[in-house]
XYZ file of C-alpha atoms in Angstrom:
285
model
C 68.223 27.142 6.470
C 66.037 27.138 9.515
C 64.262 29.988 8.277
C 63.721 28.491 5.010
C 62.460 25.155 6.473
C 60.016 27.032 8.496
C 58.787 28.747 5.414
C 58.693 25.409 3.699
C 56.473 23.998 6.455
C 54.184 26.967 6.742
C 53.626 26.678 2.967
C 53.019 22.947 3.194
C 50.591 23.491 5.988
C 48.744 26.036 4.067
C 48.336 23.800 0.931
C 47.068 21.302 3.152
C 44.304 23.604 4.691
C 43.378 24.668 1.242
C 43.097 21.218 0.213
C 41.017 20.047 3.060
C 38.660 23.106 2.642
C 38.139 22.229 -1.022
C 37.476 18.761 -0.224
C 34.844 19.736 2.336
C 33.241 21.972 -0.024
C 33.345 19.432 -2.754
C 31.727 16.766 -0.474
C 28.963 19.495 0.366
C 28.410 20.164 -3.277
C 27.827 16.271 -3.745
C 25.637 16.113 -0.997
C 23.377 18.958 -2.358
C 23.445 17.367 -5.937
C 22.596 14.193 -4.514
C 19.705 15.610 -2.677
C 18.395 17.507 -5.574
C 18.726 14.503 -7.984
C 16.878 12.459 -5.477
C 14.850 14.553 -3.316
C 12.385 11.646 -1.964
C 15.527 9.284 -0.743
C 14.345 6.683 -2.966
C 16.060 3.333 -3.662
C 16.787 4.621 -7.239
C 16.377 8.236 -8.114
C 13.244 8.787 -10.322
C 11.800 5.503 -9.656
C 9.104 4.555 -6.969
C 9.854 0.876 -5.809
C 6.407 -0.328 -4.656
C 5.859 -3.550 -2.772
C 2.618 -5.221 -3.842
C 0.659 -8.572 -3.996
C 0.088 -10.691 -7.014
C -3.484 -12.163 -6.001
C -5.752 -9.675 -4.772
C -7.893 -8.355 -7.712
C -9.457 -5.912 -8.477
C -7.104 -4.028 -5.883
C -3.616 -5.328 -6.738
C -2.946 -8.389 -8.817
C -0.559 -9.711 -11.724
C -2.039 -9.882 -14.975
C -0.166 -11.081 -18.207
C 2.856 -10.466 -16.472
C 1.961 -6.760 -15.442
C 0.987 -5.603 -11.860
C -2.243 -3.747 -12.174
C -5.631 -3.326 -10.088
C -7.155 0.001 -8.726
C -4.392 0.538 -6.360
C -1.447 0.153 -8.472
C -3.077 2.051 -11.426
C -3.806 4.771 -9.173
C -0.215 4.917 -7.597
C 1.141 4.905 -11.176
C -0.778 8.014 -12.111
C 0.036 9.722 -8.680
C 3.648 9.162 -9.093
C 3.530 10.552 -12.621
C 2.477 13.794 -10.993
C 5.805 13.949 -9.158
C 7.825 12.907 -12.197
C 8.437 9.274 -10.892
C 8.067 5.916 -12.879
C 6.978 2.961 -10.556
C 8.785 -0.383 -10.351
C 6.138 -3.119 -8.569
C 7.597 -6.089 -7.062
C 5.222 -8.787 -5.533
C 5.637 -9.677 -1.647
C 3.526 -11.220 0.915
C 1.352 -8.826 2.916
C 2.599 -10.048 6.381
C 5.889 -8.805 5.390
C 5.121 -5.766 3.661
C 5.142 -2.986 6.158
C 8.123 -4.111 7.719
C 10.052 -4.027 4.226
C 8.761 -0.755 3.569
C 10.009 0.527 6.707
C 13.600 -1.162 6.239
C 13.779 0.376 2.856
C 13.451 -2.754 0.709
C 10.470 -0.950 -0.934
C 9.997 3.030 -1.133
C 6.164 2.496 -0.625
C 3.503 -0.184 -0.002
C 0.445 -0.429 -2.321
C -1.974 -3.073 -1.093
C -5.169 -1.675 -0.121
C -3.472 -1.031 3.325
C -6.060 0.032 5.834
C -4.978 2.635 8.344
C -4.633 1.435 11.842
C -3.070 2.842 14.978
C -1.008 -0.340 15.323
C 0.428 0.002 11.841
C 1.288 3.486 12.231
C 3.902 2.447 14.884
C 5.595 0.690 11.879
C 4.990 3.036 8.908
C 3.666 6.444 7.899
C 0.421 6.713 5.838
C -0.283 9.236 3.076
C -3.875 10.304 2.709
C -6.618 7.666 2.293
C -7.429 6.974 -1.354
C -10.044 4.426 -0.931
C -12.480 2.682 1.390
C -13.547 -0.964 1.798
C -15.877 -3.379 2.890
C -15.417 -6.725 4.711
C -16.722 -9.797 2.997
C -17.731 -12.950 4.428
C -17.188 -15.856 2.018
C -18.488 -19.399 2.909
C -18.743 -22.933 1.008
C -21.848 -23.204 -1.059
C -24.715 -24.498 1.171
C -23.093 -23.131 4.315
C -25.804 -22.137 6.726
C -23.620 -19.205 7.812
C -25.344 -15.974 6.611
C -23.793 -13.165 8.913
C -20.435 -12.091 10.784
C -22.491 -12.650 14.054
C -22.293 -16.349 13.361
C -18.732 -17.021 13.506
C -18.154 -17.952 17.006
C -16.783 -21.550 17.211
C -16.315 -21.798 13.629
C -12.986 -22.398 11.481
C -12.422 -18.854 9.935
C -9.577 -18.199 7.735
C -8.037 -14.855 7.113
C -4.866 -13.906 5.354
C -1.978 -12.931 8.367
C -1.431 -9.403 9.073
C -4.432 -7.951 7.205
C -7.220 -5.838 9.041
C -9.532 -8.923 8.731
C -6.896 -10.718 10.846
C -7.235 -7.989 13.267
C -11.049 -8.006 13.263
C -11.111 -11.713 13.751
C -8.612 -11.476 16.623
C -10.577 -8.794 18.232
C -13.782 -10.657 18.081
C -11.873 -13.621 19.758
C -12.507 -15.925 16.601
C -9.043 -17.708 16.943
C -8.708 -17.339 13.134
C -6.616 -19.605 10.833
C -3.893 -17.300 9.192
C -2.807 -18.089 5.780
C -0.104 -16.001 3.896
C -2.156 -15.366 0.848
C -5.612 -14.974 -0.594
C -4.957 -18.141 -2.791
C -4.458 -20.055 0.367
C -8.000 -18.926 1.846
C -9.798 -19.607 -1.228
C -8.150 -23.137 -1.434
C -9.301 -23.779 2.381
C -12.937 -22.983 1.388
C -12.878 -25.154 -1.509
C -11.228 -28.127 0.219
C -13.821 -27.699 3.159
C -11.098 -27.230 5.770
C -12.479 -23.700 6.698
C -16.145 -22.876 7.434
C -15.840 -19.211 6.391
C -13.213 -16.461 5.002
C -13.246 -12.947 6.080
C -11.788 -11.190 3.104
C -11.672 -7.614 1.583
C -15.302 -7.596 -0.104
C -14.109 -7.094 -3.665
C -11.716 -9.656 -3.573
C -14.088 -12.068 -1.795
C -16.836 -11.215 -4.538
C -14.316 -12.071 -7.386
C -13.259 -15.152 -5.882
C -16.878 -16.471 -5.315
C -17.602 -15.440 -8.935
C -14.392 -17.578 -10.128
C -15.091 -20.691 -7.962
C -17.718 -22.233 -10.480
C -20.204 -22.286 -7.695
C -18.166 -23.668 -4.846
C -18.137 -20.184 -2.859
C -20.635 -17.711 -1.903
C -20.754 -14.420 -0.376
C -22.782 -14.430 2.679
C -22.536 -11.034 3.880
C -20.558 -7.647 3.939
C -19.741 -4.786 6.470
C -17.951 -1.469 5.943
C -14.473 -1.548 6.975
C -13.701 0.979 9.892
C -10.926 3.129 8.326
C -9.717 4.232 4.780
C -6.887 2.724 2.970
C -3.563 4.420 2.058
C -0.230 4.155 0.456
C 2.562 3.428 3.220
C 6.044 5.003 3.614
C 8.991 4.523 5.776
C 8.699 6.278 8.970
C 9.916 10.024 8.869
C 10.065 10.096 4.845
C 7.663 13.110 5.039
C 8.936 14.407 1.569
C 7.775 11.154 -0.042
C 4.479 11.201 1.900
C 3.779 14.570 1.048
C 4.717 14.257 -2.705
C 2.197 11.171 -2.762
C -0.446 13.378 -1.124
C -0.167 16.202 -3.455
C -0.082 13.699 -6.417
C -3.363 12.093 -5.174
C -5.162 15.295 -4.816
C -4.191 16.118 -8.669
C -5.390 12.736 -9.989
C -8.539 13.280 -7.942
C -9.150 16.637 -9.511
C -8.131 15.609 -12.922
C -10.830 12.725 -12.860
C -8.395 9.805 -12.882
C -9.498 8.632 -9.379
C -13.182 8.472 -10.624
C -12.400 7.032 -13.884
C -10.633 4.065 -11.874
C -13.206 3.771 -9.495
C -15.684 3.090 -12.193
C -13.419 0.652 -13.961
C -12.623 -1.475 -10.956
C -15.598 -1.288 -8.806
C -18.641 -0.761 -11.360
C -21.769 -0.020 -9.481
C -20.133 0.187 -6.062
C -21.622 3.213 -3.919
C -19.275 5.510 -2.337
C -20.185 6.358 1.285
C -21.473 9.818 1.747
C -19.180 10.623 4.336
C -15.788 9.284 2.347
C -13.559 12.118 0.927
C -10.450 10.905 -0.674
C -7.063 12.576 -0.310
C -7.084 15.783 1.602
C -10.609 16.104 1.623
C -10.297 19.415 -0.148
C -10.577 18.568 -3.715
C -13.802 18.329 -5.649
C -14.370 14.671 -6.903
C -15.758 14.742 -10.695
C -18.212 12.057 -11.383
C -16.926 9.228 -13.728
C -19.079 10.815 -16.598
C -17.799 14.117 -15.963
C -14.159 13.048 -15.774
C -14.542 10.979 -19.124
């Protein structure tokens, strides 16, 4: 009886060991399968969830219920090269980078200028666009340049590179959450000037029925890029690869001509990795 009991216990232990080994193997297979199905660690496999803005044309905006603009249309084309669809969600710019790093969004798409301070929160892909600062003022304002802003009431959108500039220049800016807020300050006469992304400032002035004018422009110090969570190198590299591909096939040039007609491209600006030839809009069509 003792021998039989010992044999029974040994058999039971052996069976348990086999089951445990099988379970571990199965878990390993599940992990490998999950990684293969979602190699970029997205919130939903196959779908790139992008945080963006609703009110910043021609870069990012909402039109007829659809997110569009240069940045968003370009991201859609870039993502397609990686076999991904894009789901856009509106947010405030001041929260966007932290939301990306906290994985509320897979990527941030909003003409985000690369800065050393922002690199502490997110990782950036290669630059896909350049930009100018615009200086919008109420019609009839005597302000004609950025050097005349000391002591003036200057409005900026919180968390933007224009906010950084105004702070660095000791302008003590008035911060608002979005571009509509800045436009409203100028129209109401509660701000003397608005430092804006130039294209957005141009359109806001054009749409203001003569209440706002563009006083000056100057080149922004760094390129714009898509933002991903810190350490998500696979997604960043996939976006970089897709960006080079849409540069090479002419999509980037077509979107530049569509959204920024007549805007000159600085001679030293090279989109993407800088290793891909950029077709002219006419050659790309």
